[in-house]
mmCIF file of C-alpha atoms in Angstrom:
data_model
loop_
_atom_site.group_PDB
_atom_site.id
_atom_site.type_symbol
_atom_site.label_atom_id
_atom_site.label_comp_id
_atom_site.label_asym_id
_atom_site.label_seq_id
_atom_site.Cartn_x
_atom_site.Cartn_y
_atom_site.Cartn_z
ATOM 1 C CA UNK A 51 -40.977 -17.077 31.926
ATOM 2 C CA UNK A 52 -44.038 -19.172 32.014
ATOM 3 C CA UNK A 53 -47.497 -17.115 31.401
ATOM 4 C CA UNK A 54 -50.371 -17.682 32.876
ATOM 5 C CA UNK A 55 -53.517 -17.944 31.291
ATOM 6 C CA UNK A 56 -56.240 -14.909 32.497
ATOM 7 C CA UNK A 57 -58.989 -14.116 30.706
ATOM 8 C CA UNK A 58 -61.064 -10.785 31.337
ATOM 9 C CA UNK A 59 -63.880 -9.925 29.188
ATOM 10 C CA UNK A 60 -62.816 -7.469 26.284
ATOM 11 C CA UNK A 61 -65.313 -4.649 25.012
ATOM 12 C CA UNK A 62 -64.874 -2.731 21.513
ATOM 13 C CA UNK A 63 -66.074 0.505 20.490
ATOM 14 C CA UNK A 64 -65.927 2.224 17.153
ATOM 15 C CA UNK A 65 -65.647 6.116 16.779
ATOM 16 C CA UNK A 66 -66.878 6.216 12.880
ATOM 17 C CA UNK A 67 -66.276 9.601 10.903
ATOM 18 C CA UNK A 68 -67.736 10.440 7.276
ATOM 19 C CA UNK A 69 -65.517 12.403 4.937
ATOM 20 C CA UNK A 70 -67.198 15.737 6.987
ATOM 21 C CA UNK A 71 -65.563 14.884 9.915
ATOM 22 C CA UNK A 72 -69.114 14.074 11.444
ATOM 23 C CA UNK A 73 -69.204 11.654 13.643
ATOM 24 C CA UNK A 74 -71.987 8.653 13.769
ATOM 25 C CA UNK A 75 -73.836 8.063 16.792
ATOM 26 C CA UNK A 76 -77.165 6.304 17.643
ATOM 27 C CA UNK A 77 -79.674 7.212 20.141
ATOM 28 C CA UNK A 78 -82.670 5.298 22.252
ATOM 29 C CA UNK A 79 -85.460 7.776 21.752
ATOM 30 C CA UNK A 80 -86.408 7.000 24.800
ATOM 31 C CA UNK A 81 -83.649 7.888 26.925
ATOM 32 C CA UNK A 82 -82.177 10.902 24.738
ATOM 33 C CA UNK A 83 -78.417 9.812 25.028
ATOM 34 C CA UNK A 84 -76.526 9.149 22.342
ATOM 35 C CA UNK A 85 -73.707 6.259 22.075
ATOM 36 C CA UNK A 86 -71.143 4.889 19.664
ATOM 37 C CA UNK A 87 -71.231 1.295 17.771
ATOM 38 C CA UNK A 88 -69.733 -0.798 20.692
ATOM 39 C CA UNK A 89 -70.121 -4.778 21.718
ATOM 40 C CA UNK A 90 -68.174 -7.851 23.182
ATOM 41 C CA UNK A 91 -65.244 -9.703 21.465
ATOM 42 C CA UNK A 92 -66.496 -13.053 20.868
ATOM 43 C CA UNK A 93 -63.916 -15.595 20.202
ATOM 44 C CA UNK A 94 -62.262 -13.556 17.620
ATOM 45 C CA UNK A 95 -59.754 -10.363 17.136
ATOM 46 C CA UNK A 96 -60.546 -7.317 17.946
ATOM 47 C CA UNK A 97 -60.557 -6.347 14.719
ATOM 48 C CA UNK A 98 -63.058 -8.682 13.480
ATOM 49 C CA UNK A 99 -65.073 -7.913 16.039
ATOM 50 C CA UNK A 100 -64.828 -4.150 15.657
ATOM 51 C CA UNK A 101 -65.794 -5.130 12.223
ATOM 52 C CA UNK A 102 -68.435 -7.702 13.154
ATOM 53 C CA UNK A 103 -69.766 -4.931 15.513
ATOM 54 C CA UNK A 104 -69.942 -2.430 12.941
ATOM 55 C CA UNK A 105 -72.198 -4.454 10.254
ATOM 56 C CA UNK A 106 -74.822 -5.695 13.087
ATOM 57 C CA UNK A 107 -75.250 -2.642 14.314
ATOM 58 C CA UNK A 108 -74.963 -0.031 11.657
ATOM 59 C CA UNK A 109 -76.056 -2.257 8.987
ATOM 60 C CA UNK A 110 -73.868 -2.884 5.833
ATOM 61 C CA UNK A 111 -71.761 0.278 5.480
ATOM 62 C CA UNK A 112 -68.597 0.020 3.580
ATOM 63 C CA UNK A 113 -65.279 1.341 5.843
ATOM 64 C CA UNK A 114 -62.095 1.263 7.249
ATOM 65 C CA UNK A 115 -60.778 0.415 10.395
ATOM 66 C CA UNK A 116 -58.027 2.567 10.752
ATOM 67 C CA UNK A 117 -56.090 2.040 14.488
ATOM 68 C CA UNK A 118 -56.793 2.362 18.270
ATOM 69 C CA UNK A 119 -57.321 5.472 19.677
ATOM 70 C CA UNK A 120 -58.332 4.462 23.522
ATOM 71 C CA UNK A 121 -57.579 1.370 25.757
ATOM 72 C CA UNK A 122 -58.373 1.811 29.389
ATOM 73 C CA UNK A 123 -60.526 -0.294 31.747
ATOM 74 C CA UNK A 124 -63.581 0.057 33.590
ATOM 75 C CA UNK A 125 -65.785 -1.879 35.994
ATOM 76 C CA UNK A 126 -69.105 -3.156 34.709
ATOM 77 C CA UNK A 127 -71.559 -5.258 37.240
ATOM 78 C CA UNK A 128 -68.506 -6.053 39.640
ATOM 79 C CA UNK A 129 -66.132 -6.727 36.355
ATOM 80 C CA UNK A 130 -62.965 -5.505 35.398
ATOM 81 C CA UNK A 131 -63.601 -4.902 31.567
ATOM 82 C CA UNK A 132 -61.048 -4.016 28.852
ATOM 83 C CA UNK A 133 -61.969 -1.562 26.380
ATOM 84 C CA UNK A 134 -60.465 -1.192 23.074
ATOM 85 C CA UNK A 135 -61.891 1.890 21.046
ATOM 86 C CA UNK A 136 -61.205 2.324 17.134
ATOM 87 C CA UNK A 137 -61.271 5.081 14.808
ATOM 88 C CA UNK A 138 -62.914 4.347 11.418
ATOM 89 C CA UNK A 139 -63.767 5.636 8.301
ATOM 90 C CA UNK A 140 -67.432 5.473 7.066
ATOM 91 C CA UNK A 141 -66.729 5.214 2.690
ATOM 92 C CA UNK A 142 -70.167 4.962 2.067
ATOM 93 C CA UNK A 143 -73.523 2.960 2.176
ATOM 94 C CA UNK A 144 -76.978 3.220 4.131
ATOM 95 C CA UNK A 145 -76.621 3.365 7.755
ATOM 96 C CA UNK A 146 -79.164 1.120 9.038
ATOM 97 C CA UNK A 147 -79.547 0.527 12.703
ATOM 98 C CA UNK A 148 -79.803 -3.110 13.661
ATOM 99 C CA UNK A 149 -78.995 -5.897 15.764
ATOM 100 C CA UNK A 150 -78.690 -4.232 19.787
ATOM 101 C CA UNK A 151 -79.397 -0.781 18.113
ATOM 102 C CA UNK A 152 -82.511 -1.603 15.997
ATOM 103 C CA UNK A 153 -84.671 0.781 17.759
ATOM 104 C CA UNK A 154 -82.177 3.907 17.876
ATOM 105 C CA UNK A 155 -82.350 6.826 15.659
ATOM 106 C CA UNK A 156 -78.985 7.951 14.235
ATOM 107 C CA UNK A 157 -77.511 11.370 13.294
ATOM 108 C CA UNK A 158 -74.313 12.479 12.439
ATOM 109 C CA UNK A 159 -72.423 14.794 14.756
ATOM 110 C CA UNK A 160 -69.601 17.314 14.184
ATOM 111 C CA UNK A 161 -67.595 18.263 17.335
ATOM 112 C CA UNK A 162 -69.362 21.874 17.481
ATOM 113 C CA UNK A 163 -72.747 19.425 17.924
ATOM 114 C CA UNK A 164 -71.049 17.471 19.813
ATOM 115 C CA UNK A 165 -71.453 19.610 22.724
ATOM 116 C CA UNK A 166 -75.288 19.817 22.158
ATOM 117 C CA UNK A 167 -76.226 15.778 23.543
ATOM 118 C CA UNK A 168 -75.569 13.848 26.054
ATOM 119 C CA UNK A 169 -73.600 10.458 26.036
ATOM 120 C CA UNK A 170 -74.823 6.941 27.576
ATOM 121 C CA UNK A 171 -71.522 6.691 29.049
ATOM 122 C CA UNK A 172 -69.385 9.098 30.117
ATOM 123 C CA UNK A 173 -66.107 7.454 29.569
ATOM 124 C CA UNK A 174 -67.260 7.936 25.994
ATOM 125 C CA UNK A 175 -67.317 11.780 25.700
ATOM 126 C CA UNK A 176 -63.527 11.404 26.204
ATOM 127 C CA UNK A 177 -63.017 9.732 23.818
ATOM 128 C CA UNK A 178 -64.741 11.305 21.467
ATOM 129 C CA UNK A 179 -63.018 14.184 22.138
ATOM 130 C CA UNK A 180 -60.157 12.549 21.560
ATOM 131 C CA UNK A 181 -61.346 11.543 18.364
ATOM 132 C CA UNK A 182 -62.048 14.951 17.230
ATOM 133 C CA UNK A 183 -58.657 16.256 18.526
ATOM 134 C CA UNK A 184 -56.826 13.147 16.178
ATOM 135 C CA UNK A 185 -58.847 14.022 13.024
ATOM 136 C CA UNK A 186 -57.844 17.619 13.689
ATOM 137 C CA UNK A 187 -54.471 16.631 14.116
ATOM 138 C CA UNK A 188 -54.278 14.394 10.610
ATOM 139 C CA UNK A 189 -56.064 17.008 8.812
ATOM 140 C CA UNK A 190 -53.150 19.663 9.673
ATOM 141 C CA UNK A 191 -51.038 17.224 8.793
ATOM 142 C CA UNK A 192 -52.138 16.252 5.884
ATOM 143 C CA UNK A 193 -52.492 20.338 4.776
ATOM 144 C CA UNK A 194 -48.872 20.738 5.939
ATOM 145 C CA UNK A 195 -46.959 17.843 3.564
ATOM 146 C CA UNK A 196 -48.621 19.318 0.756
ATOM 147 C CA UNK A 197 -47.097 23.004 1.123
ATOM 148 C CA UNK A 198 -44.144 21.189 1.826
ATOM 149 C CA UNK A 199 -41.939 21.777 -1.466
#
């Protein structure tokens, strides 16, 4: 079967959670809503540009990218967009907004605060959601093996 070549633009986000389960989000102080490290794939995986993402705009924090946890598409300016959202471990280091984010404040979030801010996009409260629910999920796992005999 022969393919045929389509490209659509492709969009990453990354959900980033400190060893709290607090999640890292950055905020315009002008507009008062909060949003996750996100940008365009640029000629490269979406890995590398999860990871590429992550250092322009949250400055040089060490982590660990560790699977998807949304795909889904959404319309932006007349577009079909793909979205590929990541969850990933913050292991340490300053968080310094730069790049597209310069300007923001940061803060980190756990999902009881969550509930207290408002999202740029709303797709993204979702996810985040989602998020919360995995690392709730691998946590009780992760308690269960080790009553296991």
């Amino acid at each position: 079967m022969k393919r045929h070549a389509q490209k659509y633009p492709v969009s990453v986000g990354a959900v980033i959670f400190n060893r709290r389960h607090e999640l890292l989000l950055f905020s315009d102080p002008k507009a008062g809503l909060w949003k996750c490290v996100s940008g365009w794939v640029e000629n490269e995986t979406l890995i590398e540009a999860v990871q590429r993402e992550i250092r322009e705009e949250a400055g040089k924090i060490m982590f660990r990218v560790n699977g998807v946890i949304d795909a889904h598409t959404f319309n932006y300016l007349g577009e079909s967009i793909v979205s590929v959202w990541y969850l990933v471990h913050y292991l340490g280091g300053t968080v310094v907004p730069s790049d597209d984010l310069a300007r923001y404040d940061y803060a980190w979030y756990d999902e009881a605060g969550l509930k207290t801010i408002s999202v740029s996009v709303p797709a993204q409260a979702e996810i985040l959601q989602r998020a919360f629910r995995l690392m709730r999920n691998r946590i009780s796992d992760e308690n269960g093996s080790r009553n296991d005999p």
